[in-house]
Tab-separated table of C-alpha atoms in Angstrom:
chain	number	residue	atom	x	y	z
A	29	MET	CA	12.685	-63.840	-20.800
A	30	ILE	CA	15.013	-64.868	-22.957
A	31	VAL	CA	15.749	-63.148	-26.448
A	32	PHE	CA	18.081	-63.909	-28.856
A	33	PRO	CA	21.315	-61.684	-29.862
A	34	PRO	CA	22.626	-61.236	-33.543
A	35	ALA	CA	25.621	-61.051	-35.268
A	36	LYS	CA	25.961	-57.503	-38.045
A	37	ILE	CA	28.681	-57.409	-40.740
A	38	ASN	CA	30.060	-54.136	-42.318
A	39	LEU	CA	28.775	-54.001	-46.336
A	40	GLY	CA	32.187	-51.757	-46.498
A	41	LEU	CA	33.791	-50.133	-43.994
A	42	ASN	CA	35.429	-46.582	-44.784
A	43	ILE	CA	36.966	-44.995	-41.803
A	44	ILE	CA	37.349	-41.478	-41.648
A	45	ARG	CA	39.513	-39.853	-39.198
A	46	LYS	CA	40.357	-41.015	-35.355
A	47	ARG	CA	38.583	-38.179	-32.736
A	48	THR	CA	40.142	-36.619	-29.797
A	49	ASP	CA	38.205	-38.820	-27.448
A	50	GLY	CA	39.615	-41.803	-29.125
A	51	TYR	CA	37.150	-42.520	-31.160
A	52	HIS	CA	36.920	-42.559	-35.580
A	53	ASP	CA	34.506	-41.917	-37.339
A	54	LEU	CA	33.549	-44.223	-40.094
A	55	GLU	CA	31.359	-44.254	-42.883
A	56	THR	CA	29.860	-48.179	-43.168
A	57	ALA	CA	27.155	-50.402	-44.376
A	58	PHE	CA	25.109	-52.076	-41.103
A	59	TYR	CA	23.962	-55.870	-41.860
A	60	PRO	CA	21.845	-57.925	-39.077
A	61	ILE	CA	23.355	-61.720	-39.779
A	62	PRO	CA	21.261	-65.057	-38.910
A	63	VAL	CA	24.313	-66.525	-35.888
A	64	ARG	CA	22.648	-65.840	-32.487
A	65	ASP	CA	23.772	-65.607	-28.650
A	66	ALA	CA	20.579	-66.792	-26.020
A	67	LEU	CA	20.223	-64.609	-23.237
A	68	GLU	CA	18.256	-64.499	-20.268
A	69	ILE	CA	17.608	-62.165	-17.260
A	70	ILE	CA	14.979	-63.539	-15.227
A	71	ILE	CA	14.019	-61.183	-11.955
A	72	ASP	CA	14.790	-62.836	-8.436
A	73	ARG	CA	14.445	-61.647	-6.042
A	74	THR	CA	16.180	-63.413	-3.827
A	75	VAL	CA	19.490	-62.063	-5.150
A	76	PRO	CA	20.914	-58.914	-2.612
A	77	GLU	CA	20.073	-55.209	-3.925
A	78	SER	CA	23.522	-53.978	-2.821
A	79	SER	CA	24.890	-57.479	-5.269
A	80	SER	CA	25.244	-57.359	-9.086
A	81	PRO	CA	22.847	-59.319	-10.713
A	82	LEU	CA	23.971	-62.976	-10.526
A	83	PHE	CA	25.705	-64.006	-14.026
A	84	SER	CA	26.386	-67.091	-15.661
A	85	SER	CA	27.684	-68.311	-19.303
A	86	SER	CA	28.105	-71.448	-21.397
A	87	GLY	CA	29.296	-71.019	-25.150
A	88	LEU	CA	32.418	-69.878	-26.195
A	89	SER	CA	34.190	-68.617	-23.134
A	90	VAL	CA	34.190	-64.519	-22.997
A	91	ASP	CA	37.428	-62.641	-22.896
A	92	GLY	CA	38.015	-60.350	-19.055
A	93	PRO	CA	36.426	-59.697	-15.851
A	94	GLN	CA	33.251	-61.650	-15.321
A	95	ASP	CA	31.773	-58.706	-13.450
A	96	ASP	CA	33.029	-56.256	-16.851
A	97	ASN	CA	30.822	-58.338	-18.760
A	98	ILE	CA	28.436	-55.964	-21.419
A	99	CYS	CA	25.267	-57.404	-19.320
A	100	ILE	CA	26.048	-56.323	-16.243
A	101	ARG	CA	27.509	-52.819	-16.941
A	102	ALA	CA	23.996	-52.316	-18.752
A	103	TYR	CA	22.315	-53.536	-16.042
A	104	ARG	CA	24.986	-50.930	-14.233
A	105	LEU	CA	24.033	-48.023	-16.452
A	106	LEU	CA	20.455	-48.513	-15.683
A	107	LYS	CA	20.655	-49.319	-11.797
A	108	LYS	CA	22.079	-44.905	-11.488
A	109	ASP	CA	19.208	-44.056	-13.399
A	110	PHE	CA	16.554	-46.527	-12.252
A	111	PRO	CA	17.360	-48.117	-8.520
A	112	GLU	CA	14.055	-49.656	-8.059
A	113	LEU	CA	14.691	-51.664	-10.918
A	114	PRO	CA	14.736	-55.519	-8.942
A	115	PRO	CA	18.150	-57.575	-9.105
A	116	VAL	CA	18.338	-60.060	-11.614
A	117	ARG	CA	19.896	-63.161	-12.863
A	118	MET	CA	21.488	-63.557	-16.011
A	119	HIS	CA	22.609	-66.493	-18.179
A	120	LEU	CA	25.045	-65.761	-21.574
A	121	HIS	CA	25.526	-68.338	-23.995
A	122	LYS	CA	28.552	-67.111	-26.728
A	123	VAL	CA	27.822	-68.054	-29.957
A	124	ILE	CA	29.021	-65.473	-31.557
A	125	PRO	CA	33.220	-65.351	-31.495
A	126	MET	CA	34.203	-61.742	-29.868
A	127	GLY	CA	36.926	-59.910	-31.487
A	128	ALA	CA	35.703	-61.141	-35.327
A	129	GLY	CA	33.859	-57.763	-35.967
A	130	LEU	CA	30.793	-59.325	-35.188
A	131	GLY	CA	28.867	-56.515	-32.556
A	132	GLY	CA	28.139	-59.688	-30.217
A	133	GLY	CA	29.483	-57.850	-26.729
A	134	SER	CA	27.287	-54.519	-28.834
A	135	SER	CA	24.612	-57.136	-29.175
A	136	ASP	CA	24.106	-58.786	-25.991
A	137	GLY	CA	24.297	-55.339	-24.235
A	138	ALA	CA	22.060	-53.700	-26.386
A	139	SER	CA	19.860	-57.084	-26.036
A	140	ALA	CA	19.984	-56.501	-22.184
A	141	LEU	CA	19.170	-53.051	-22.370
A	142	GLN	CA	16.321	-54.119	-24.142
A	143	LEU	CA	14.868	-56.939	-21.928
A	144	LEU	CA	15.173	-54.900	-18.527
A	145	ASN	CA	13.162	-52.611	-19.870
A	146	ARG	CA	10.200	-54.486	-20.760
A	147	LEU	CA	11.085	-56.316	-17.302
A	148	ALA	CA	10.830	-54.070	-15.561
A	149	GLY	CA	8.175	-52.283	-16.848
A	150	LEU	CA	10.704	-48.964	-17.170
A	151	ASP	CA	9.236	-47.245	-20.326
A	152	ILE	CA	12.546	-46.330	-21.290
A	153	SER	CA	11.985	-44.193	-24.988
A	154	PRO	CA	13.362	-44.945	-28.127
A	155	GLY	CA	15.324	-42.245	-28.268
A	156	GLN	CA	16.694	-42.714	-24.402
A	157	LEU	CA	17.784	-46.646	-24.860
A	158	LEU	CA	19.605	-44.865	-27.407
A	159	VAL	CA	21.843	-42.954	-26.178
A	160	TYR	CA	22.268	-45.687	-23.006
A	161	ALA	CA	23.341	-48.255	-25.873
A	162	LEU	CA	25.844	-45.414	-27.101
A	163	ALA	CA	27.101	-45.854	-23.706
A	164	LEU	CA	27.689	-49.430	-24.002
A	165	GLY	CA	29.910	-49.369	-27.255
A	166	SER	CA	29.259	-47.413	-30.510
A	167	ASP	CA	27.589	-50.068	-32.467
A	168	CYS	CA	25.773	-51.016	-29.507
A	169	PRO	CA	22.071	-48.748	-31.083
A	170	PHE	CA	22.469	-50.573	-34.691
A	171	PHE	CA	21.208	-53.727	-32.405
A	172	LEU	CA	18.391	-51.777	-30.588
A	173	GLU	CA	16.514	-52.185	-34.077
A	174	ALA	CA	19.376	-54.919	-36.142
A	175	LYS	CA	17.875	-53.543	-39.462
A	176	PRO	CA	20.029	-52.916	-43.097
A	177	CYS	CA	20.984	-49.321	-42.092
A	178	PHE	CA	24.378	-46.926	-42.992
A	179	ALA	CA	26.259	-46.178	-40.643
A	180	THR	CA	28.587	-42.417	-39.685
A	181	GLY	CA	29.469	-41.312	-37.352
A	182	ARG	CA	31.092	-43.705	-34.881
A	183	GLY	CA	28.620	-45.626	-35.503
A	184	GLU	CA	25.183	-44.063	-34.065
A	185	ILE	CA	24.087	-42.130	-37.093
A	186	MET	CA	22.452	-45.162	-38.574
A	187	ARG	CA	19.856	-44.195	-42.160
A	188	PRO	CA	18.049	-47.258	-43.309
A	189	LEU	CA	19.563	-49.037	-45.769
A	190	PRO	CA	16.415	-50.970	-48.217
A	191	LEU	CA	19.106	-54.048	-48.469
A	192	ASP	CA	17.575	-57.487	-48.778
A	193	LEU	CA	20.548	-60.287	-49.008
A	194	SER	CA	18.365	-63.249	-47.437
A	195	GLY	CA	18.552	-65.011	-51.313
A	196	TYR	CA	22.276	-65.043	-50.757
A	197	GLY	CA	24.053	-67.501	-49.095
A	198	LEU	CA	26.984	-66.087	-46.425
A	199	VAL	CA	30.130	-67.247	-45.538
A	200	LEU	CA	31.901	-65.941	-42.726
A	201	VAL	CA	35.720	-66.535	-42.109
A	202	ASN	CA	36.840	-65.932	-39.094
A	203	PRO	CA	40.943	-66.211	-38.512
A	204	GLY	CA	41.204	-66.021	-34.679
A	205	ILE	CA	42.997	-62.542	-34.879
A	206	HIS	CA	41.161	-60.101	-31.973
């Protein structure tokens, strides 16, 4: 099965304070944009149960060890609570630039959670998926629905925002600074 994790922009960002857990409390408006990665996950029972998912990627280079990719971390997170989660192969085609504030990694992780839930028939509730997504990253919960919202807390407290920018052009500039 293939999904297309979207990017997002922050329309304004107010950092309220640094928290004792190392995160920041913030206020922002998250808005999904039509820039997308592609994530394919297939169940593959030839992959040894004891190994990590078989992972490959194409497109933009993904920094860091492959074993630390957020899609693999999403699999491991679910595997702890659902040992029956079958072995899988994952392929990520990366289009969303890393470190540009567009949430590409978070979107990939949230999409992996949703796709694994569907493929394996885990029947994880939306509330529990939100908990798993937050364990992966602060803005991962947004990507479970990817609809405009006003976000507070670490970004996990979201209120729907009736905002439609589809009639406007959008120019993204990535200066290449992470």
